Amino acid sequence: MAADMQLIDLHPEPADMRRLVREGMAQQPRQLPAWLLYDAEGSRLFEAICEQPEYGLTRTETALLEARAPELAAALGAGVLVEFGAGNARKVGPLLKALLPPAYVALDISADHLQQSCVDLQARHPAVPVLGICCDYSALRQLPEHPLLSGRRLLGFYPGSSIGNFSPEEAQALLRQLGQLLGPGARLLIGIDQPKAVERLEAAYNDAAGVSAAFARNLLVRLNRDLAGNFNPDAFAYSARWQPEHSRIAMALMSRQAQSVQLAGEIWNFAAGEPLITEYSVKYGPAEFTALAERAGWRPLGRWSDPADDLSLHLLVTADS
């Protein structure tokens, strides 16, 4: 019998968004939470980015998951599969087939996108109950009570190298938090993009078709709509640059001229050339990521990579297991 998909909406309230935006705009350089990029249009544009020839991360990780799914499932063991930042939930398919978990739980920030993704996934895997939780998983202190989660071992799945959107200090705190969310004996399979040639990295985040630039500018459209902003998206140029001292790509909207912008009930002045950071993408070598995970209370169980060693899947277990 096919299971029925369910959705729990814990999306941040508008007042929380207003506070976070004000805090981000007061920083130097200005930086807003990366999850704000993912409204319905932003989620659609990100899927389009993943299809661009310059952006190989999604294709590489998907191929790795498909090739090694039985081995990965055996290493993960039995339990409910919880995916952080599920997006279109397509990468998890090989794991669901190999693992046959008692349930699959998808966490993502865009409610409309998440619901459609879960409906589609439920149709492809009718025997696996699917639960969607719309939330900012980086701020989630505990998973909501639900029969699919109660009394069951939880297995984390965090693909896409999304942890690179956080600074190393934030990433360490997030990894520790994920361990607390998943509970005792948890295991976490996490995708990590690795450093490579600067030309490849910068092209991946600034594709020739301009989809990455449209994705960044859509943030301003969302701020105008949701927080009474008056940004002119054309008054900002998109930039994606490798910062070797931080081992990261910095993506930003650069003010084309001196200008004032109204947002969240305040006036914000931009100098010509001043950046608004939309997100970072930190790249970790295997040793660097393993050390980070250990500082966060995890220990490594295994690592799988593509033939070119561009990307790793790391399997972690809580250190007290």
PDB file of C-alpha atoms in Angstrom:
ATOM      1  CA  MET A   1       0.000   0.000   0.000  1.00  0.00           C
ATOM      2  CA  ALA A   2       1.281   3.458  -0.883  1.00  0.00           C
ATOM      3  CA  ALA A   3       2.042   5.805   1.995  1.00  0.00           C
ATOM      4  CA  ASP A   4       0.654   9.347   2.212  1.00  0.00           C
ATOM      5  CA  MET A   5       3.122  12.239   2.137  1.00  0.00           C
ATOM      6  CA  GLN A   6       2.858  14.617   5.122  1.00  0.00           C
ATOM      7  CA  LEU A   7       4.226  18.143   5.642  1.00  0.00           C
ATOM      8  CA  ILE A   8       5.022  20.108   8.822  1.00  0.00           C
ATOM      9  CA  ASP A   9       5.580  23.857   8.312  1.00  0.00           C
ATOM     10  CA  LEU A  10       8.067  25.427  10.742  1.00  0.00           C
ATOM     11  CA  HIS A  11       9.136  28.238   8.394  1.00  0.00           C
ATOM     12  CA  PRO A  12      10.580  31.270  10.219  1.00  0.00           C
ATOM     13  CA  GLU A  13       8.040  33.976  10.982  1.00  0.00           C
ATOM     14  CA  PRO A  14       8.250  37.339   9.142  1.00  0.00           C
ATOM     15  CA  ALA A  15       9.433  38.995  12.363  1.00  0.00           C
ATOM     16  CA  ASP A  16      12.365  36.572  12.522  1.00  0.00           C
ATOM     17  CA  MET A  17      13.225  37.279   8.887  1.00  0.00           C
ATOM     18  CA  ARG A  18      13.155  41.011   9.585  1.00  0.00           C
ATOM     19  CA  ARG A  19      15.508  40.608  12.554  1.00  0.00           C
ATOM     20  CA  LEU A  20      17.942  38.378  10.644  1.00  0.00           C
ATOM     21  CA  VAL A  21      18.019  40.745   7.681  1.00  0.00           C
ATOM     22  CA  ARG A  22      18.674  43.760   9.883  1.00  0.00           C
ATOM     23  CA  GLU A  23      21.505  41.912  11.626  1.00  0.00           C
ATOM     24  CA  GLY A  24      22.991  40.855   8.291  1.00  0.00           C
ATOM     25  CA  MET A  25      22.765  44.327   6.785  1.00  0.00           C
ATOM     26  CA  ALA A  26      24.590  45.752   9.815  1.00  0.00           C
ATOM     27  CA  GLN A  27      27.613  43.466   9.272  1.00  0.00           C
ATOM     28  CA  GLN A  28      30.730  44.431   7.366  1.00  0.00           C
ATOM     29  CA  PRO A  29      30.700  43.171   4.728  1.00  0.00           C
ATOM     30  CA  ARG A  30      26.934  42.876   4.593  1.00  0.00           C
ATOM     31  CA  GLN A  31      25.777  39.273   4.459  1.00  0.00           C
ATOM     32  CA  LEU A  32      22.296  37.746   4.581  1.00  0.00           C
ATOM     33  CA  PRO A  33      21.418  34.153   5.556  1.00  0.00           C
ATOM     34  CA  ALA A  34      21.876  31.900   2.526  1.00  0.00           C
ATOM     35  CA  TRP A  35      18.459  30.260   3.037  1.00  0.00           C
ATOM     36  CA  LEU A  36      16.802  33.522   1.973  1.00  0.00           C
ATOM     37  CA  LEU A  37      17.882  32.687  -1.577  1.00  0.00           C
ATOM     38  CA  TYR A  38      15.469  29.746  -1.644  1.00  0.00           C
ATOM     39  CA  ASP A  39      11.976  31.027  -2.188  1.00  0.00           C
ATOM     40  CA  ALA A  40      10.009  29.207  -4.918  1.00  0.00           C
ATOM     41  CA  GLU A  41      11.752  31.087  -7.742  1.00  0.00           C
ATOM     42  CA  GLY A  42      15.151  30.793  -6.092  1.00  0.00           C
ATOM     43  CA  SER A  43      14.700  27.034  -5.711  1.00  0.00           C
ATOM     44  CA  ARG A  44      13.762  26.794  -9.396  1.00  0.00           C
ATOM     45  CA  LEU A  45      16.820  28.801 -10.410  1.00  0.00           C
ATOM     46  CA  PHE A  46      19.115  26.701  -8.225  1.00  0.00           C
ATOM     47  CA  GLU A  47      17.876  23.559  -9.971  1.00  0.00           C
ATOM     48  CA  ALA A  48      18.741  25.263 -13.263  1.00  0.00           C
ATOM     49  CA  ILE A  49      22.241  26.073 -11.943  1.00  0.00           C
ATOM     50  CA  CYS A  50      22.767  22.376 -11.221  1.00  0.00           C
ATOM     51  CA  GLU A  51      22.111  21.628 -14.896  1.00  0.00           C
ATOM     52  CA  GLN A  52      24.673  24.109 -16.238  1.00  0.00           C
ATOM     53  CA  PRO A  53      27.777  22.571 -17.845  1.00  0.00           C
ATOM     54  CA  GLU A  54      30.108  24.499 -15.513  1.00  0.00           C
ATOM     55  CA  TYR A  55      28.446  23.187 -12.346  1.00  0.00           C
ATOM     56  CA  GLY A  56      29.557  19.583 -12.048  1.00  0.00           C
ATOM     57  CA  LEU A  57      28.958  19.048  -8.336  1.00  0.00           C
ATOM     58  CA  THR A  58      25.402  17.727  -8.662  1.00  0.00           C
ATOM     59  CA  ARG A  59      26.170  15.370 -11.544  1.00  0.00           C
ATOM     60  CA  THR A  60      29.318  14.075  -9.844  1.00  0.00           C
ATOM     61  CA  GLU A  61      27.621  13.481  -6.496  1.00  0.00           C
ATOM     62  CA  THR A  62      24.565  11.853  -8.076  1.00  0.00           C
ATOM     63  CA  ALA A  63      26.762   9.489 -10.103  1.00  0.00           C
ATOM     64  CA  LEU A  64      28.746   8.601  -6.982  1.00  0.00           C
ATOM     65  CA  LEU A  65      25.577   7.880  -5.015  1.00  0.00           C
ATOM     66  CA  GLU A  66      24.193   5.717  -7.824  1.00  0.00           C
ATOM     67  CA  ALA A  67      27.432   3.772  -8.194  1.00  0.00           C
ATOM     68  CA  ARG A  68      27.984   3.123  -4.487  1.00  0.00           C
ATOM     69  CA  ALA A  69      24.417   3.022  -3.108  1.00  0.00           C
ATOM     70  CA  PRO A  70      24.457  -0.621  -1.912  1.00  0.00           C
ATOM     71  CA  GLU A  71      27.792  -0.104  -0.132  1.00  0.00           C
ATOM     72  CA  LEU A  72      26.611   3.188   1.386  1.00  0.00           C
ATOM     73  CA  ALA A  73      23.344   1.633   2.566  1.00  0.00           C
ATOM     74  CA  ALA A  74      25.185  -1.247   4.221  1.00  0.00           C
ATOM     75  CA  ALA A  75      27.499   1.205   6.010  1.00  0.00           C
ATOM     76  CA  LEU A  76      24.601   3.388   7.161  1.00  0.00           C
ATOM     77  CA  GLY A  77      22.580   0.505   8.567  1.00  0.00           C
ATOM     78  CA  ALA A  78      18.892   0.500   9.476  1.00  0.00           C
ATOM     79  CA  GLY A  79      16.980   3.615  10.451  1.00  0.00           C
ATOM     80  CA  VAL A  80      14.851   6.557   9.326  1.00  0.00           C
ATOM     81  CA  LEU A  81      16.676   8.619   6.696  1.00  0.00           C
ATOM     82  CA  VAL A  82      16.656  12.366   7.470  1.00  0.00           C
ATOM     83  CA  GLU A  83      17.865  14.664   4.670  1.00  0.00           C
ATOM     84  CA  PHE A  84      18.995  18.208   5.471  1.00  0.00           C
ATOM     85  CA  GLY A  85      18.445  20.740   2.672  1.00  0.00           C
ATOM     86  CA  ALA A  86      16.550  18.269   0.517  1.00  0.00           C
ATOM     87  CA  GLY A  87      15.807  20.583  -2.436  1.00  0.00           C
ATOM     88  CA  ASN A  88      14.245  18.506  -5.207  1.00  0.00           C
ATOM     89  CA  ALA A  89      15.035  15.306  -3.245  1.00  0.00           C
ATOM     90  CA  ARG A  90      16.393  13.556  -6.344  1.00  0.00           C
ATOM     91  CA  LYS A  91      19.814  12.604  -4.980  1.00  0.00           C
ATOM     92  CA  VAL A  92      18.306  10.435  -2.257  1.00  0.00           C
ATOM     93  CA  GLY A  93      16.651   8.030  -4.719  1.00  0.00           C
ATOM     94  CA  PRO A  94      19.540   5.511  -4.966  1.00  0.00           C
ATOM     95  CA  LEU A  95      19.835   5.409  -1.169  1.00  0.00           C
ATOM     96  CA  LEU A  96      16.104   4.829  -0.712  1.00  0.00           C
ATOM     97  CA  LYS A  97      16.187   1.928  -3.162  1.00  0.00           C
ATOM     98  CA  ALA A  98      19.184   0.329  -1.471  1.00  0.00           C
ATOM     99  CA  LEU A  99      18.280   1.151   2.135  1.00  0.00           C
ATOM    100  CA  LEU A 100      14.484   0.694   2.134  1.00  0.00           C
ATOM    101  CA  PRO A 101      14.161   2.781   5.327  1.00  0.00           C
ATOM    102  CA  PRO A 102      11.025   2.720   7.481  1.00  0.00           C
ATOM    103  CA  ALA A 103      10.573   6.416   6.635  1.00  0.00           C
ATOM    104  CA  TYR A 104      12.228   9.332   4.837  1.00  0.00           C
ATOM    105  CA  VAL A 105      12.188  12.857   6.317  1.00  0.00           C
ATOM    106  CA  ALA A 106      13.075  15.865   4.149  1.00  0.00           C
ATOM    107  CA  LEU A 107      14.045  19.222   5.693  1.00  0.00           C
ATOM    108  CA  ASP A 108      14.097  22.312   3.486  1.00  0.00           C
ATOM    109  CA  ILE A 109      13.299  26.027   3.687  1.00  0.00           C
ATOM    110  CA  SER A 110      10.932  26.492   0.706  1.00  0.00           C
ATOM    111  CA  ALA A 111       7.501  25.101   1.638  1.00  0.00           C
ATOM    112  CA  ASP A 112       5.986  25.006  -1.871  1.00  0.00           C
ATOM    113  CA  HIS A 113       9.112  23.484  -3.387  1.00  0.00           C
ATOM    114  CA  LEU A 114       9.416  20.972  -0.548  1.00  0.00           C
ATOM    115  CA  GLN A 115       5.814  19.846  -0.833  1.00  0.00           C
ATOM    116  CA  GLN A 116       6.112  19.200  -4.570  1.00  0.00           C
ATOM    117  CA  SER A 117       9.436  17.416  -4.107  1.00  0.00           C
ATOM    118  CA  CYS A 118       7.955  15.163  -1.441  1.00  0.00           C
ATOM    119  CA  VAL A 119       4.856  14.416  -3.516  1.00  0.00           C
ATOM    120  CA  ASP A 120       7.047  13.442  -6.463  1.00  0.00           C
ATOM    121  CA  LEU A 121       9.347  11.348  -4.272  1.00  0.00           C
ATOM    122  CA  GLN A 122       6.409   9.581  -2.628  1.00  0.00           C
ATOM    123  CA  ALA A 123       5.117   8.653  -6.073  1.00  0.00           C
ATOM    124  CA  ARG A 124       8.505   7.180  -7.024  1.00  0.00           C
ATOM    125  CA  HIS A 125       8.882   5.311  -3.699  1.00  0.00           C
ATOM    126  CA  PRO A 126       5.321   4.420  -2.619  1.00  0.00           C
ATOM    127  CA  ALA A 127       6.433   1.939   0.052  1.00  0.00           C
ATOM    128  CA  VAL A 128       8.495   4.491   2.016  1.00  0.00           C
ATOM    129  CA  PRO A 129       6.481   6.967   4.158  1.00  0.00           C
ATOM    130  CA  VAL A 130       7.619  10.533   3.378  1.00  0.00           C
ATOM    131  CA  LEU A 131       7.529  13.443   5.833  1.00  0.00           C
ATOM    132  CA  GLY A 132       8.494  16.986   4.826  1.00  0.00           C
ATOM    133  CA  ILE A 133       9.529  19.569   7.428  1.00  0.00           C
ATOM    134  CA  CYS A 134       9.750  23.162   6.174  1.00  0.00           C
ATOM    135  CA  CYS A 135      12.329  24.871   8.379  1.00  0.00           C
ATOM    136  CA  ASP A 136      15.690  26.562   8.687  1.00  0.00           C
ATOM    137  CA  TYR A 137      17.502  23.398   9.751  1.00  0.00           C
ATOM    138  CA  SER A 138      20.524  25.404  10.903  1.00  0.00           C
ATOM    139  CA  ALA A 139      18.340  26.964  13.616  1.00  0.00           C
ATOM    140  CA  LEU A 140      16.346  23.849  14.514  1.00  0.00           C
ATOM    141  CA  ARG A 141      16.927  22.738  18.091  1.00  0.00           C
ATOM    142  CA  GLN A 142      14.910  19.522  17.946  1.00  0.00           C
ATOM    143  CA  LEU A 143      12.919  17.573  15.413  1.00  0.00           C
ATOM    144  CA  PRO A 144       9.151  17.848  15.854  1.00  0.00           C
ATOM    145  CA  GLU A 145       7.327  14.985  17.518  1.00  0.00           C
ATOM    146  CA  HIS A 146       5.902  12.635  14.918  1.00  0.00           C
ATOM    147  CA  PRO A 147       5.112   8.896  14.809  1.00  0.00           C
ATOM    148  CA  LEU A 148       7.582   8.371  11.958  1.00  0.00           C
ATOM    149  CA  LEU A 149      10.404   9.701  14.145  1.00  0.00           C
ATOM    150  CA  SER A 150       9.426   8.343  17.549  1.00  0.00           C
ATOM    151  CA  GLY A 151      11.640   5.629  18.992  1.00  0.00           C
ATOM    152  CA  ARG A 152      13.598   5.043  15.801  1.00  0.00           C
ATOM    153  CA  ARG A 153      17.296   5.326  14.990  1.00  0.00           C
ATOM    154  CA  LEU A 154      17.919   8.317  12.734  1.00  0.00           C
ATOM    155  CA  LEU A 155      20.378   8.448   9.844  1.00  0.00           C
ATOM    156  CA  GLY A 156      21.415  11.839   8.492  1.00  0.00           C
ATOM    157  CA  PHE A 157      21.942  12.636   4.805  1.00  0.00           C
ATOM    158  CA  TYR A 158      23.428  16.027   3.921  1.00  0.00           C
ATOM    159  CA  PRO A 159      24.457  16.126   0.237  1.00  0.00           C
ATOM    160  CA  GLY A 160      25.438  19.003  -2.026  1.00  0.00           C
ATOM    161  CA  SER A 161      28.334  20.324   0.059  1.00  0.00           C
ATOM    162  CA  SER A 162      25.829  22.750   1.558  1.00  0.00           C
ATOM    163  CA  ILE A 163      27.839  22.905   4.771  1.00  0.00           C
ATOM    164  CA  GLY A 164      30.254  25.033   2.751  1.00  0.00           C
ATOM    165  CA  ASN A 165      27.717  27.876   2.986  1.00  0.00           C
ATOM    166  CA  PHE A 166      28.759  28.241   6.628  1.00  0.00           C
ATOM    167  CA  SER A 167      32.068  29.511   7.984  1.00  0.00           C
ATOM    168  CA  PRO A 168      34.269  26.764   9.496  1.00  0.00           C
ATOM    169  CA  GLU A 169      33.224  27.902  12.986  1.00  0.00           C
ATOM    170  CA  GLU A 170      29.547  27.864  12.019  1.00  0.00           C
ATOM    171  CA  ALA A 171      29.990  24.521  10.251  1.00  0.00           C
ATOM    172  CA  GLN A 172      31.491  22.986  13.380  1.00  0.00           C
ATOM    173  CA  ALA A 173      28.552  24.239  15.448  1.00  0.00           C
ATOM    174  CA  LEU A 174      26.093  22.962  12.824  1.00  0.00           C
ATOM    175  CA  LEU A 175      27.672  19.502  12.749  1.00  0.00           C
ATOM    176  CA  ARG A 176      27.409  19.328  16.523  1.00  0.00           C
ATOM    177  CA  GLN A 177      23.769  20.434  16.303  1.00  0.00           C
ATOM    178  CA  LEU A 178      22.978  17.788  13.662  1.00  0.00           C
ATOM    179  CA  GLY A 179      24.346  15.170  16.041  1.00  0.00           C
ATOM    180  CA  GLN A 180      21.979  16.422  18.728  1.00  0.00           C
ATOM    181  CA  LEU A 181      19.021  16.427  16.312  1.00  0.00           C
ATOM    182  CA  LEU A 182      19.722  12.870  15.182  1.00  0.00           C
ATOM    183  CA  GLY A 183      20.396  11.563  18.687  1.00  0.00           C
ATOM    184  CA  PRO A 184      22.506   8.752  20.181  1.00  0.00           C
ATOM    185  CA  GLY A 185      24.120   6.335  17.758  1.00  0.00           C
ATOM    186  CA  ALA A 186      23.379   8.549  14.775  1.00  0.00           C
ATOM    187  CA  ARG A 187      25.242   8.290  11.500  1.00  0.00           C
ATOM    188  CA  LEU A 188      25.618  11.086   8.960  1.00  0.00           C
ATOM    189  CA  LEU A 189      26.448  10.770   5.258  1.00  0.00           C
ATOM    190  CA  ILE A 190      27.642  14.164   4.058  1.00  0.00           C
ATOM    191  CA  GLY A 191      28.834  15.417   0.663  1.00  0.00           C
ATOM    192  CA  ILE A 192      31.908  17.669   0.601  1.00  0.00           C
ATOM    193  CA  ASP A 193      33.171  19.552  -2.467  1.00  0.00           C
ATOM    194  CA  GLN A 194      36.964  19.809  -2.535  1.00  0.00           C
ATOM    195  CA  PRO A 195      39.406  22.529  -3.670  1.00  0.00           C
ATOM    196  CA  LYS A 196      40.301  22.434  -7.351  1.00  0.00           C
ATOM    197  CA  ALA A 197      41.540  24.750 -10.111  1.00  0.00           C
ATOM    198  CA  VAL A 198      40.440  28.352  -9.536  1.00  0.00           C
ATOM    199  CA  GLU A 199      39.091  28.648 -13.091  1.00  0.00           C
ATOM    200  CA  ARG A 200      36.794  25.658 -12.561  1.00  0.00           C
ATOM    201  CA  LEU A 201      35.556  26.915  -9.206  1.00  0.00           C
ATOM    202  CA  GLU A 202      34.771  30.446 -10.366  1.00  0.00           C
ATOM    203  CA  ALA A 203      33.051  29.214 -13.538  1.00  0.00           C
ATOM    204  CA  ALA A 204      30.889  26.821 -11.517  1.00  0.00           C
ATOM    205  CA  TYR A 205      29.431  29.748  -9.559  1.00  0.00           C
ATOM    206  CA  ASN A 206      29.259  32.231 -12.444  1.00  0.00           C
ATOM    207  CA  ASP A 207      27.994  30.243 -15.422  1.00  0.00           C
ATOM    208  CA  ALA A 208      28.040  31.659 -18.923  1.00  0.00           C
ATOM    209  CA  ALA A 209      24.236  31.485 -19.195  1.00  0.00           C
ATOM    210  CA  GLY A 210      23.861  33.877 -16.257  1.00  0.00           C
ATOM    211  CA  VAL A 211      21.697  31.566 -14.152  1.00  0.00           C
ATOM    212  CA  SER A 212      23.863  32.040 -11.045  1.00  0.00           C
ATOM    213  CA  ALA A 213      23.566  35.812 -11.432  1.00  0.00           C
ATOM    214  CA  ALA A 214      19.780  35.560 -11.779  1.00  0.00           C
ATOM    215  CA  PHE A 215      19.678  33.355  -8.675  1.00  0.00           C
ATOM    216  CA  ALA A 216      21.555  35.988  -6.654  1.00  0.00           C
ATOM    217  CA  ARG A 217      19.458  38.903  -7.942  1.00  0.00           C
ATOM    218  CA  ASN A 218      16.272  37.011  -7.108  1.00  0.00           C
ATOM    219  CA  LEU A 219      17.249  37.541  -3.467  1.00  0.00           C
ATOM    220  CA  LEU A 220      16.617  41.266  -3.962  1.00  0.00           C
ATOM    221  CA  VAL A 221      13.247  40.540  -5.574  1.00  0.00           C
ATOM    222  CA  ARG A 222      12.318  38.448  -2.545  1.00  0.00           C
ATOM    223  CA  LEU A 223      13.428  41.153  -0.105  1.00  0.00           C
ATOM    224  CA  ASN A 224      11.344  43.706  -1.992  1.00  0.00           C
ATOM    225  CA  ARG A 225       8.298  41.438  -1.807  1.00  0.00           C
ATOM    226  CA  ASP A 226       8.592  40.065   1.726  1.00  0.00           C
ATOM    227  CA  LEU A 227      10.249  42.921   3.637  1.00  0.00           C
ATOM    228  CA  ALA A 228       9.033  46.061   1.844  1.00  0.00           C
ATOM    229  CA  GLY A 229      12.359  46.680   0.107  1.00  0.00           C
ATOM    230  CA  ASN A 230      12.957  48.912  -2.888  1.00  0.00           C
ATOM    231  CA  PHE A 231      16.100  47.330  -4.366  1.00  0.00           C
ATOM    232  CA  ASN A 232      16.737  47.809  -8.061  1.00  0.00           C
ATOM    233  CA  PRO A 233      18.306  44.444  -9.000  1.00  0.00           C
ATOM    234  CA  ASP A 234      19.916  46.023 -12.072  1.00  0.00           C
ATOM    235  CA  ALA A 235      21.837  48.399  -9.803  1.00  0.00           C
ATOM    236  CA  PHE A 236      23.910  45.453  -8.547  1.00  0.00           C
ATOM    237  CA  ALA A 237      26.489  43.414 -10.455  1.00  0.00           C
ATOM    238  CA  TYR A 238      27.037  39.750  -9.620  1.00  0.00           C
ATOM    239  CA  SER A 239      30.471  38.475  -8.620  1.00  0.00           C
ATOM    240  CA  ALA A 240      31.875  35.031  -7.718  1.00  0.00           C
ATOM    241  CA  ARG A 241      35.525  35.037  -6.656  1.00  0.00           C
ATOM    242  CA  TRP A 242      37.835  32.441  -5.093  1.00  0.00           C
ATOM    243  CA  GLN A 243      39.375  33.579  -1.806  1.00  0.00           C
ATOM    244  CA  PRO A 244      42.386  31.291  -1.297  1.00  0.00           C
ATOM    245  CA  GLU A 245      43.088  32.557   2.222  1.00  0.00           C
ATOM    246  CA  HIS A 246      39.680  31.184   3.278  1.00  0.00           C
ATOM    247  CA  SER A 247      39.481  28.293   0.780  1.00  0.00           C
ATOM    248  CA  ARG A 248      36.086  29.547  -0.385  1.00  0.00           C
ATOM    249  CA  ILE A 249      34.113  31.107  -3.209  1.00  0.00           C
ATOM    250  CA  ALA A 250      32.537  34.422  -2.213  1.00  0.00           C
ATOM    251  CA  MET A 251      29.323  35.226  -4.090  1.00  0.00           C
ATOM    252  CA  ALA A 252      28.168  38.814  -3.872  1.00  0.00           C
ATOM    253  CA  LEU A 253      26.010  41.505  -5.405  1.00  0.00           C
ATOM    254  CA  MET A 254      28.196  44.569  -5.940  1.00  0.00           C
ATOM    255  CA  SER A 255      26.587  48.004  -5.827  1.00  0.00           C
ATOM    256  CA  ARG A 256      27.172  49.673  -9.204  1.00  0.00           C
ATOM    257  CA  GLN A 257      27.019  53.151  -7.661  1.00  0.00           C
ATOM    258  CA  ALA A 258      26.440  54.957  -4.382  1.00  0.00           C
ATOM    259  CA  GLN A 259      22.796  54.383  -3.503  1.00  0.00           C
ATOM    260  CA  SER A 260      20.288  54.211  -0.658  1.00  0.00           C
ATOM    261  CA  VAL A 261      17.906  51.310  -0.225  1.00  0.00           C
ATOM    262  CA  GLN A 262      14.852  50.934   1.973  1.00  0.00           C
ATOM    263  CA  LEU A 263      14.489  47.529   3.622  1.00  0.00           C
ATOM    264  CA  ALA A 264      12.796  46.165   6.745  1.00  0.00           C
ATOM    265  CA  GLY A 265      11.735  49.650   7.819  1.00  0.00           C
ATOM    266  CA  GLU A 266      15.231  51.180   7.608  1.00  0.00           C
ATOM    267  CA  ILE A 267      17.397  53.028   5.119  1.00  0.00           C
ATOM    268  CA  TRP A 268      20.686  51.383   4.128  1.00  0.00           C
ATOM    269  CA  ASN A 269      23.417  53.253   2.259  1.00  0.00           C
ATOM    270  CA  PHE A 270      25.678  51.447  -0.209  1.00  0.00           C
ATOM    271  CA  ALA A 271      28.946  52.860  -1.504  1.00  0.00           C
ATOM    272  CA  ALA A 272      29.917  52.262  -5.118  1.00  0.00           C
ATOM    273  CA  GLY A 273      31.499  48.815  -5.346  1.00  0.00           C
ATOM    274  CA  GLU A 274      30.270  47.745  -1.903  1.00  0.00           C
ATOM    275  CA  PRO A 275      29.361  44.039  -1.733  1.00  0.00           C
ATOM    276  CA  LEU A 276      26.271  42.367  -0.350  1.00  0.00           C
ATOM    277  CA  ILE A 277      27.414  38.782   0.272  1.00  0.00           C
ATOM    278  CA  THR A 278      24.730  36.344  -0.855  1.00  0.00           C
ATOM    279  CA  GLU A 279      26.620  33.222   0.203  1.00  0.00           C
ATOM    280  CA  TYR A 280      30.012  31.606   0.633  1.00  0.00           C
ATOM    281  CA  SER A 281      31.031  28.137  -0.474  1.00  0.00           C
ATOM    282  CA  VAL A 282      33.931  26.775   1.571  1.00  0.00           C
ATOM    283  CA  LYS A 283      35.875  23.871   0.054  1.00  0.00           C
ATOM    284  CA  TYR A 284      37.497  21.245   2.292  1.00  0.00           C
ATOM    285  CA  GLY A 285      40.135  18.643   1.551  1.00  0.00           C
ATOM    286  CA  PRO A 286      39.436  15.232   3.137  1.00  0.00           C
ATOM    287  CA  ALA A 287      41.838  15.749   6.046  1.00  0.00           C
ATOM    288  CA  GLU A 288      40.527  19.245   6.793  1.00  0.00           C
ATOM    289  CA  PHE A 289      36.923  18.084   6.815  1.00  0.00           C
ATOM    290  CA  THR A 290      37.660  15.040   8.972  1.00  0.00           C
ATOM    291  CA  ALA A 291      39.383  17.276  11.541  1.00  0.00           C
ATOM    292  CA  LEU A 292      36.394  19.643  11.510  1.00  0.00           C
ATOM    293  CA  ALA A 293      33.972  16.776  12.057  1.00  0.00           C
ATOM    294  CA  GLU A 294      36.025  15.383  14.927  1.00  0.00           C
ATOM    295  CA  ARG A 295      36.027  18.771  16.656  1.00  0.00           C
ATOM    296  CA  ALA A 296      32.224  18.693  16.371  1.00  0.00           C
ATOM    297  CA  GLY A 297      31.923  15.330  18.121  1.00  0.00           C
ATOM    298  CA  TRP A 298      31.891  12.936  15.167  1.00  0.00           C
ATOM    299  CA  ARG A 299      34.331  10.251  14.131  1.00  0.00           C
ATOM    300  CA  PRO A 300      34.892   9.038  10.561  1.00  0.00           C
ATOM    301  CA  LEU A 301      33.639   5.651   9.399  1.00  0.00           C
ATOM    302  CA  GLY A 302      34.317   5.845   5.664  1.00  0.00           C
ATOM    303  CA  ARG A 303      34.954   8.027   2.648  1.00  0.00           C
ATOM    304  CA  TRP A 304      33.967   7.587  -0.987  1.00  0.00           C
ATOM    305  CA  SER A 305      35.024   9.826  -3.892  1.00  0.00           C
ATOM    306  CA  ASP A 306      34.559  10.170  -7.636  1.00  0.00           C
ATOM    307  CA  PRO A 307      37.351   9.012 -10.001  1.00  0.00           C
ATOM    308  CA  ALA A 308      38.767  12.544 -10.294  1.00  0.00           C
ATOM    309  CA  ASP A 309      38.629  13.038  -6.507  1.00  0.00           C
ATOM    310  CA  ASP A 310      36.673  16.270  -6.913  1.00  0.00           C
ATOM    311  CA  LEU A 311      34.090  15.415  -4.275  1.00  0.00           C
ATOM    312  CA  SER A 312      33.840  13.199  -1.194  1.00  0.00           C
ATOM    313  CA  LEU A 313      31.022  11.438   0.599  1.00  0.00           C
ATOM    314  CA  HIS A 314      32.009  11.098   4.260  1.00  0.00           C
ATOM    315  CA  LEU A 315      30.236   8.734   6.642  1.00  0.00           C
ATOM    316  CA  LEU A 316      30.376   9.901  10.250  1.00  0.00           C
ATOM    317  CA  VAL A 317      29.152   8.435  13.525  1.00  0.00           C
ATOM    318  CA  THR A 318      28.701  10.262  16.808  1.00  0.00           C
ATOM    319  CA  ALA A 319      31.888   9.933  18.847  1.00  0.00           C
ATOM    320  CA  ASP A 320      30.082   8.435  21.846  1.00  0.00           C
ATOM    321  CA  SER A 321      28.724   5.521  19.787  1.00  0.00           C
TER     322      SER A 321
END
